[in-house]
Every structure is written in C-alpha cells, then in structure tokens.
PDB file of C-alpha atoms in Angstrom:
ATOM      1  CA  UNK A   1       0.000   0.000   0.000  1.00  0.00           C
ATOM      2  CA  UNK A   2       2.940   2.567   1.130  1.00  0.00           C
ATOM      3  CA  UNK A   3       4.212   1.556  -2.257  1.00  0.00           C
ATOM      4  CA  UNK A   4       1.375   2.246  -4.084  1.00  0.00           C
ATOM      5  CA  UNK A   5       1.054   5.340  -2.369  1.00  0.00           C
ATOM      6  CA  UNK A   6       4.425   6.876  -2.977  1.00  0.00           C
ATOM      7  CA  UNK A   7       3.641   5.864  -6.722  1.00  0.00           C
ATOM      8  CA  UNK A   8       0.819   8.011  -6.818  1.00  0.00           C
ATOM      9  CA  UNK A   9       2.849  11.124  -5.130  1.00  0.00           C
ATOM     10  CA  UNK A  10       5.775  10.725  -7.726  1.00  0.00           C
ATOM     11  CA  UNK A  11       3.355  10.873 -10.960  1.00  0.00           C
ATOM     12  CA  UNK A  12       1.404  13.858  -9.169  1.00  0.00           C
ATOM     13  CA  UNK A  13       4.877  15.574  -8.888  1.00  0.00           C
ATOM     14  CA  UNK A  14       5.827  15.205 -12.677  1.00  0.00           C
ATOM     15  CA  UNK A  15       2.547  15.872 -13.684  1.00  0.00           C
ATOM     16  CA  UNK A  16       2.736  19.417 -11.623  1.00  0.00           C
ATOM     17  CA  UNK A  17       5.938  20.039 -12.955  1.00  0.00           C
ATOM     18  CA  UNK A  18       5.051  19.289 -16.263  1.00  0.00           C
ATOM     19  CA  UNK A  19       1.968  22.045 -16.400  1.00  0.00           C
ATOM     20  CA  UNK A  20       4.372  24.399 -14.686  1.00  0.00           C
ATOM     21  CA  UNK A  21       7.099  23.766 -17.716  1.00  0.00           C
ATOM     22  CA  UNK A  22       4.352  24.458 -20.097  1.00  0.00           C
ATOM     23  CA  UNK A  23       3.074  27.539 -18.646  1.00  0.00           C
ATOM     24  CA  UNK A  24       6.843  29.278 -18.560  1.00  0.00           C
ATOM     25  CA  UNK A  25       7.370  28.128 -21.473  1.00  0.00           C
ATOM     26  CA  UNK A  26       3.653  29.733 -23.318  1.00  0.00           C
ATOM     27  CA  UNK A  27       5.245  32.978 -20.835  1.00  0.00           C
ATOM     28  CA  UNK A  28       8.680  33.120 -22.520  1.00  0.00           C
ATOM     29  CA  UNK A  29       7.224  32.761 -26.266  1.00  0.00           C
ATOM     30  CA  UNK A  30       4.486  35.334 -25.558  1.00  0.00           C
ATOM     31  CA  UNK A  31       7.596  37.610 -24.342  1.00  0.00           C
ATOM     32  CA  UNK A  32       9.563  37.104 -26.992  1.00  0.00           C
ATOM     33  CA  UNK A  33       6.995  37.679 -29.155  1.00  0.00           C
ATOM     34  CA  UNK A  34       6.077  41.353 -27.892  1.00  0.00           C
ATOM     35  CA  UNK A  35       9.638  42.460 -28.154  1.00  0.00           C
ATOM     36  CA  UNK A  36       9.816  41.454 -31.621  1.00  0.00           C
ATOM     37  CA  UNK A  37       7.013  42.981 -32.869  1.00  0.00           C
ATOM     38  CA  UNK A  38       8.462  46.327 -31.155  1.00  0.00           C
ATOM     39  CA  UNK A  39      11.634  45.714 -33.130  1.00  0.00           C
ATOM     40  CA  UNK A  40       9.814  45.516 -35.941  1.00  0.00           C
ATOM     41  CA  UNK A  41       7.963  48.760 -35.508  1.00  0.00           C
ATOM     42  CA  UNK A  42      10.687  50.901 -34.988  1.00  0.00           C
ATOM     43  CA  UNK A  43      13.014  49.776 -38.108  1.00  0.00           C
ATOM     44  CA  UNK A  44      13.316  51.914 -40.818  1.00  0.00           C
ATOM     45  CA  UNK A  45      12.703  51.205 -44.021  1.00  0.00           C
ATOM     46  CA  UNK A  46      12.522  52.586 -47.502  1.00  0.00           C
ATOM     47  CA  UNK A  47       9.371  53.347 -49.761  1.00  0.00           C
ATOM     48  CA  UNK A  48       9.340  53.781 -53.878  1.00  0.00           C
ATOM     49  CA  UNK A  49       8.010  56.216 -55.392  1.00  0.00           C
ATOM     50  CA  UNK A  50       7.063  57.548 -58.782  1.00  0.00           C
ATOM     51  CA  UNK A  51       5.532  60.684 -60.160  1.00  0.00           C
ATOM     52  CA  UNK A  52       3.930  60.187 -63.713  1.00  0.00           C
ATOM     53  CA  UNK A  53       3.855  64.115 -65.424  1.00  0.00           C
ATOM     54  CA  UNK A  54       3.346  64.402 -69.040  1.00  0.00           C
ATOM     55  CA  UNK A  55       4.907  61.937 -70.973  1.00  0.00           C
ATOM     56  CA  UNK A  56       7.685  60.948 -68.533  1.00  0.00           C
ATOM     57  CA  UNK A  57       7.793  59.070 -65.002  1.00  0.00           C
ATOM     58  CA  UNK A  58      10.224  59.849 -62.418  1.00  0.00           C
ATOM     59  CA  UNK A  59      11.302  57.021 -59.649  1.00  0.00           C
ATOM     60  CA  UNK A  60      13.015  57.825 -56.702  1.00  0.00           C
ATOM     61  CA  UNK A  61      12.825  56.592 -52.955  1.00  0.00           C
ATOM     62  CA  UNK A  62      12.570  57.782 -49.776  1.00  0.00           C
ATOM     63  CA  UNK A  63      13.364  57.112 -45.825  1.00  0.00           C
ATOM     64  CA  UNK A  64      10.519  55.562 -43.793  1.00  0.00           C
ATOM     65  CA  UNK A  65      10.537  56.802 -40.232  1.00  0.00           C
ATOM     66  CA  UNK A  66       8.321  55.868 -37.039  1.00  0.00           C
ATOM     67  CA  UNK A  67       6.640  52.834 -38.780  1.00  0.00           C
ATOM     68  CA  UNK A  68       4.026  51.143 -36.462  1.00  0.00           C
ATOM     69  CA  UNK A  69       2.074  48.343 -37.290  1.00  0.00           C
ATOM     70  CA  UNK A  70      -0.364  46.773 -34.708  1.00  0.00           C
ATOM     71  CA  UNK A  71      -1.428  43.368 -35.421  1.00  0.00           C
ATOM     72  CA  UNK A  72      -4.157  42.031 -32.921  1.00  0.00           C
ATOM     73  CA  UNK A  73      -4.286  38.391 -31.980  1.00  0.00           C
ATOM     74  CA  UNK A  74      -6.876  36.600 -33.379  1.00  0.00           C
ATOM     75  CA  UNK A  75      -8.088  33.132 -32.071  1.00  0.00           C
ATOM     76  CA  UNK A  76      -9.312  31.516 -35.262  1.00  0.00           C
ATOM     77  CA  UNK A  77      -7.461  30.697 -38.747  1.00  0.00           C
ATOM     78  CA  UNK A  78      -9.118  34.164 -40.801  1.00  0.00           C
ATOM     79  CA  UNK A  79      -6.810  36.797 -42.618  1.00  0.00           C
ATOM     80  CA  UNK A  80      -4.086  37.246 -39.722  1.00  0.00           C
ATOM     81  CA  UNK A  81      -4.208  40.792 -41.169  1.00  0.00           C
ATOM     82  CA  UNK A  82      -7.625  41.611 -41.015  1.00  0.00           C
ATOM     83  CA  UNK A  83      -7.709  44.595 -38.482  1.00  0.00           C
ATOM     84  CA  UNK A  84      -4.295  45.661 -39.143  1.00  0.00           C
ATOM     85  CA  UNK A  85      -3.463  49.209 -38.232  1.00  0.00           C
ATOM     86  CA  UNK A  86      -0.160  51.362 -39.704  1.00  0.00           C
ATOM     87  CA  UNK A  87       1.586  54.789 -39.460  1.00  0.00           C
ATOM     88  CA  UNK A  88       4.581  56.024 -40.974  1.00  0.00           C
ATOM     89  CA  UNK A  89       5.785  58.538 -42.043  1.00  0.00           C
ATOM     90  CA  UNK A  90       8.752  59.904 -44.887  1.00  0.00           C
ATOM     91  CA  UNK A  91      11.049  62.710 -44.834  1.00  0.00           C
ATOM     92  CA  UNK A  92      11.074  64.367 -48.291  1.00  0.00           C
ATOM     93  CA  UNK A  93      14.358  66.008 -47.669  1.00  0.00           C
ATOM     94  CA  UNK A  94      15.228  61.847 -47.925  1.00  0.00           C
ATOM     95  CA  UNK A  95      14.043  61.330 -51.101  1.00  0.00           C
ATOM     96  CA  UNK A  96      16.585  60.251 -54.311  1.00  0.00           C
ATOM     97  CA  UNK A  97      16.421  59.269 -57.603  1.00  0.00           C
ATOM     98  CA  UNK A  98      16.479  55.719 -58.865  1.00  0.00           C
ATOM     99  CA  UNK A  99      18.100  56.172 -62.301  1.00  0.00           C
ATOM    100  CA  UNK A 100      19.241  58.596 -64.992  1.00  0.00           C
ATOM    101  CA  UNK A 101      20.583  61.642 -63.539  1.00  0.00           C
ATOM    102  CA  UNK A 102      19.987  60.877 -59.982  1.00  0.00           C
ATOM    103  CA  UNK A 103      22.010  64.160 -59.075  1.00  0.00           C
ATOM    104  CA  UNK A 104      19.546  66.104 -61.421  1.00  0.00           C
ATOM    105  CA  UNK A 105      16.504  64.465 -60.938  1.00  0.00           C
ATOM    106  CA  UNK A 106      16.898  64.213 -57.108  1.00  0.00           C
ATOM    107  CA  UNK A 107      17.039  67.841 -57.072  1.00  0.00           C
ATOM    108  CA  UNK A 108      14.159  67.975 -59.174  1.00  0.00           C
ATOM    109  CA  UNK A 109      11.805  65.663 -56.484  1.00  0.00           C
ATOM    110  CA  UNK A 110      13.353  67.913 -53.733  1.00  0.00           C
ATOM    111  CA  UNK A 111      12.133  71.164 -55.741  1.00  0.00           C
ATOM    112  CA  UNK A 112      10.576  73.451 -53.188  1.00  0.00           C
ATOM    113  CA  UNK A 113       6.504  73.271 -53.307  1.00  0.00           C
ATOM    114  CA  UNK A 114       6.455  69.893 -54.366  1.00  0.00           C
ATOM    115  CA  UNK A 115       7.026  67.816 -51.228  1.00  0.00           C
ATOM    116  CA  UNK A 116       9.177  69.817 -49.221  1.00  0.00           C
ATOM    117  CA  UNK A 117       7.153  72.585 -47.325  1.00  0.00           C
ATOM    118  CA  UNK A 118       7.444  75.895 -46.101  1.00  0.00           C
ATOM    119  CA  UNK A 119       7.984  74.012 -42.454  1.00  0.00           C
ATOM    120  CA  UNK A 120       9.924  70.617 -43.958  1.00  0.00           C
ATOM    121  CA  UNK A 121       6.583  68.951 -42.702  1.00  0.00           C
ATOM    122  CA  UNK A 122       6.901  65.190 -43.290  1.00  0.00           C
ATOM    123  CA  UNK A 123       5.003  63.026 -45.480  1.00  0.00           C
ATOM    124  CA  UNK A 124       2.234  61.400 -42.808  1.00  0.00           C
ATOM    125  CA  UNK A 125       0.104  58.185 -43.212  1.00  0.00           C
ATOM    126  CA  UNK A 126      -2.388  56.684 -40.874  1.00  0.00           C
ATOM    127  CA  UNK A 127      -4.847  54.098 -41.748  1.00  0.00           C
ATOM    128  CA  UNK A 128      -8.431  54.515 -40.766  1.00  0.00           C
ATOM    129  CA  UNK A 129      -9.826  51.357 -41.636  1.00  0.00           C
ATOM    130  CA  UNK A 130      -9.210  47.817 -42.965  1.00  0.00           C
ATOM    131  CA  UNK A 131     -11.379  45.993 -45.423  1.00  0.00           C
ATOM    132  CA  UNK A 132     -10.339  42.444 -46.693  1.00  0.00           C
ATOM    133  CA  UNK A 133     -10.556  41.498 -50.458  1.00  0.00           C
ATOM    134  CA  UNK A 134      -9.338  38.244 -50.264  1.00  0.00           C
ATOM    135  CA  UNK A 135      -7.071  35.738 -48.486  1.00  0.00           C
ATOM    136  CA  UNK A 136      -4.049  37.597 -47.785  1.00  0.00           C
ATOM    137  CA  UNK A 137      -5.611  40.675 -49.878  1.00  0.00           C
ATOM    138  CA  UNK A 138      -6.274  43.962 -48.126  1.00  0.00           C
ATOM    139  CA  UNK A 139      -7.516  47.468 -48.651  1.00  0.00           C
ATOM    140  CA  UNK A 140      -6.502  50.174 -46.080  1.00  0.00           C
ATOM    141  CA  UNK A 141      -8.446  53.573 -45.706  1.00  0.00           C
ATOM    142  CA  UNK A 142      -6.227  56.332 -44.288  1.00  0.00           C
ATOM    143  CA  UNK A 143      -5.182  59.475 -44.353  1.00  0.00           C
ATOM    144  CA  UNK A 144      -2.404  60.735 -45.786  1.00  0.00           C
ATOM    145  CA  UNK A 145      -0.407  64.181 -44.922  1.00  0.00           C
ATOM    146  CA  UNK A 146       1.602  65.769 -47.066  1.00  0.00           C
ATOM    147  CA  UNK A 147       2.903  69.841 -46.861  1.00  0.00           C
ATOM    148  CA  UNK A 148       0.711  70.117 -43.660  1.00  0.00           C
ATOM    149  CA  UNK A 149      -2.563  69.078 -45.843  1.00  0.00           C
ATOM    150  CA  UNK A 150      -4.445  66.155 -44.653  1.00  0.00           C
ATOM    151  CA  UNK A 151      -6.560  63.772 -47.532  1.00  0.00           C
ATOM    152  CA  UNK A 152      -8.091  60.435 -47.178  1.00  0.00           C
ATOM    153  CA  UNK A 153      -6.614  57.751 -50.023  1.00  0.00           C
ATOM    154  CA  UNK A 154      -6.980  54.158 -50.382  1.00  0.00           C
ATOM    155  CA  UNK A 155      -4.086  51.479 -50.426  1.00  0.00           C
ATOM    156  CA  UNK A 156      -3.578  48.030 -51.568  1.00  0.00           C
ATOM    157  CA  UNK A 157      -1.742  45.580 -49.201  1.00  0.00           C
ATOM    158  CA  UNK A 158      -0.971  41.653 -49.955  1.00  0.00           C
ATOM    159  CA  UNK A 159       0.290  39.361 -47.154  1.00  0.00           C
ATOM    160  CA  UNK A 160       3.276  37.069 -47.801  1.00  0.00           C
ATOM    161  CA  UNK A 161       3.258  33.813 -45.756  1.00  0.00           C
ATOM    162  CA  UNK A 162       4.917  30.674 -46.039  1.00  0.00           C
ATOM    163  CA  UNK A 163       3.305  27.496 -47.376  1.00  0.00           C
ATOM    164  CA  UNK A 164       2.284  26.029 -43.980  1.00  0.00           C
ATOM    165  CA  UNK A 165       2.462  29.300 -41.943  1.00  0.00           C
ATOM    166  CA  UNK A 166      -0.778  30.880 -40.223  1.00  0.00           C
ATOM    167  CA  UNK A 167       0.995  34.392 -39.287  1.00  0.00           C
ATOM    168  CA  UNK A 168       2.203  36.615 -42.135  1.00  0.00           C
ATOM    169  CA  UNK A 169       5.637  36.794 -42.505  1.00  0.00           C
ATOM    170  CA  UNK A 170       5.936  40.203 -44.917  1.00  0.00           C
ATOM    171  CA  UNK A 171       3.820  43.071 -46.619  1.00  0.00           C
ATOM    172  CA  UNK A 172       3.616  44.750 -49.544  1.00  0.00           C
ATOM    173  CA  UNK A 173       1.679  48.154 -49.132  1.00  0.00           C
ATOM    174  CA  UNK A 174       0.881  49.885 -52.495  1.00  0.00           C
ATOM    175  CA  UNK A 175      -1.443  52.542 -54.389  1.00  0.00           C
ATOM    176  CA  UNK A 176      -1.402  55.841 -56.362  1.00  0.00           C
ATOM    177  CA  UNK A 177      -2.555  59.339 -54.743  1.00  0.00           C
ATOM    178  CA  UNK A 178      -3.276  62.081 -56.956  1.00  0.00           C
ATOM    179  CA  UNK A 179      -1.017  64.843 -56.523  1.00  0.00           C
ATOM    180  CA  UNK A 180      -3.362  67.312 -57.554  1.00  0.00           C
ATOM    181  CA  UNK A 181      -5.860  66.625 -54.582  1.00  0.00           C
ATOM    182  CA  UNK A 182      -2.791  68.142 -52.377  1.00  0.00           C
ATOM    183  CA  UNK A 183      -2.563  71.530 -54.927  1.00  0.00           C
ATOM    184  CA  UNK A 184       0.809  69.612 -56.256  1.00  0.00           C
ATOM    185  CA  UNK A 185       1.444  70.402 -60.198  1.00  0.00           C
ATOM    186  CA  UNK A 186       4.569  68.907 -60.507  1.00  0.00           C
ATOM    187  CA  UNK A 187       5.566  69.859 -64.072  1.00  0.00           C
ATOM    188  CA  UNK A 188       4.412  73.360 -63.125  1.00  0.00           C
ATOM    189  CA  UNK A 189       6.075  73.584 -59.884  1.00  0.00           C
ATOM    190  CA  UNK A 190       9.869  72.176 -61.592  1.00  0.00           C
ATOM    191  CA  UNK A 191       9.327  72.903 -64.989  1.00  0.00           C
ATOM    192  CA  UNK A 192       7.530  76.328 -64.830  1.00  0.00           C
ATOM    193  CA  UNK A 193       4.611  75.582 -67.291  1.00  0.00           C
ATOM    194  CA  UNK A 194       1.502  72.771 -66.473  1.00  0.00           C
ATOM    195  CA  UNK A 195       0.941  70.089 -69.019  1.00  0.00           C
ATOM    196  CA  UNK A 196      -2.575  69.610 -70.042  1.00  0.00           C
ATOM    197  CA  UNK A 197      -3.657  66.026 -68.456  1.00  0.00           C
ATOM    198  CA  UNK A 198      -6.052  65.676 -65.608  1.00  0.00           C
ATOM    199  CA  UNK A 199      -4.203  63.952 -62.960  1.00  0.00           C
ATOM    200  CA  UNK A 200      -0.513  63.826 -61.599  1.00  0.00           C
ATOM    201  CA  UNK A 201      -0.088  60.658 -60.140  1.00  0.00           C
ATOM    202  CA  UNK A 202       2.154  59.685 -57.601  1.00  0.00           C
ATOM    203  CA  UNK A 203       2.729  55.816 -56.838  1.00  0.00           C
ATOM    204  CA  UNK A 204       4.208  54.247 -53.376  1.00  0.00           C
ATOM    205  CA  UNK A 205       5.605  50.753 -53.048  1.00  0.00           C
ATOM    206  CA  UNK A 206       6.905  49.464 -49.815  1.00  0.00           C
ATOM    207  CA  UNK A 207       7.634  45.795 -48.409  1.00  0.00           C
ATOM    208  CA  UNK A 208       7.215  45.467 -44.422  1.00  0.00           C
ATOM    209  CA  UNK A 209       8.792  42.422 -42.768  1.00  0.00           C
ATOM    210  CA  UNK A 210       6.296  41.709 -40.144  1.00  0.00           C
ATOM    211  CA  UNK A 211       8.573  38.891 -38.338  1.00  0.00           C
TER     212      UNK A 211
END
C-alpha cells in the first residue's frame, strides 16, 4: 500500500511540474513575441516612389521613419491581417532618384513646393480602416499628410506567408494618390509651365517584414 502510495505522489509531482514547464514556457514565447514585434515597428525602411507628369515618369525613394504596425491576436485561422493598423511617415528632404541623372533628378523631387514645405513637414500616413478582399488581400483607408494638408486615399496591401504558416511573414503596401488633390502640379512647380492632363499621379511601393 505505502508503495502504491508513494507511486501516486511521484506521478502527481511530474505531472505538476510538467503544467508548470508548459506555462513558462507559453510565458517566454508570448515575451519574446512582444519584443519582436516592437523591433519591428521601430526599423526603418525605404518606400518607392514615382511621379507620372506628361509623358515621362520619375522614380526615386525615400526614408521611412516611425513605422508602427499593430497586429491584434486573433483566435481563429481568418486573414491574420484583417484589423491591421499602420503609421509612418517619410522625410522628403530623404528622397533620391532611382536612375538617370539621380544628381539632377533628385534635385528635381526635392524642388521646393512639391514635397518639401514651407515648415519641412513630413510626409504622414495613418490608416483609418481595414477591409479584406481576399485571403491575404487587403484594402486600407487612411489618411495621408503631405505639406501640412491632410486627404483620405486608399491602399492596396498583400500578405506574404509561407506554405504552412498561419501568421504573415511580410507586406507589400501599395497605391497611387493624386497629386493634384494636395494643390501639387509637378511639371508646373519644376518645370515652370503645367501640361494639359487631368491627374498627376504619384505611386508608393513598400515591403514590411512583419517577423
């Protein structure tokens, strides 16, 4: 019986120290995983951009400071991205060409009135809302700031996951703004006469690594 007994208090102590093992160890990954997602938010990283005006495009790219993204935790297998949130923002006096005459055409992105202000005010964005399109497929609402002028525009973002992965590992963010909603006419502005199209469009292209 004593035997029996002592059985029963050894199995009860590995049992015990088993559910205490698990719980530090669910502790030390949730941990881990709030520090990296802080990383995360405060690297930099670096947005494309293009302005179509008249018959020419013009890539350069820029500096992306104070990125935040908040992912919440969701308990079942949707779109891990679904209520996604994310600021940024982009310092125009950052920006540089991609090709040609970067020297020439950098100074032409940086032309004052365009995207660098009276006050050197920062390019802002802040989403507003998240819709899905598909798996992995997103739309965010926001509002974008530049020269101290707030308007709402509408991005396109696709997740990037691995095969057998539930979490996202990446993002691409993209979309197209027209300038002239922000009283931008670029070809007027650098050039010093306004072509005669409707729209000058600026594109934005940026990958996020989420993890």
């Amino acid at each position: 019986m004593n035997t029996i007994k002592k059985g029963i208090f050894v199995i009860g102590i590995i049992a015990t120290g088993a559910l205490l093992s698990g719980y530090i160890t669910r502790t030390s990954t949730s941990f881990k995983k709030e520090v990296k997602e802080e990383m995360v938010s405060k690297t930099n990283k670096m947005i494309n951009m293009f302005v179509t005006h008249g018959h020419c495009s013009t890539p350069f790219a820029g500096v992306v400071d104070n990125l935040d993204v908040n992912i919440p935790v969701r308990s079942d297998m949707g779109n891990p991205l679904e209520d996604i949130s994310i600021s940024f923002e982009v310092d125009p006096n950052s920006f540089k060409a991609c090709r040609g005459d970067k020297v020439e055409l950098t100074s032409r992105i940086k032309t004052p009135g365009v995207f660098i202000g009276n006050n050197d005010e920062k390019i802002i964005f802040k989403s507003t809302n998240v819709y899905t399109m598909g798996i992995d497929w997103y739309q965010i609402n926001g509002k974008m700031t530049v020269k101290g002028i707030e308007r709402e525009v509408k991005f396109f973002a696709t997740g990037i996951r691995n095969t057998y992965d539930v979490m996202t590992n990446s993002l691409v963010l993209q979309g197209q703004v027209n300038l002239f909603d922000w009283g931008i006419d670029y070809d007027k502005l650098v050039n010093g006469r306004s072509e005669e199209i409707s729209t000058k469009w600026l594109y934005l292209n940026m990958k996020i690594d989420l993890c």
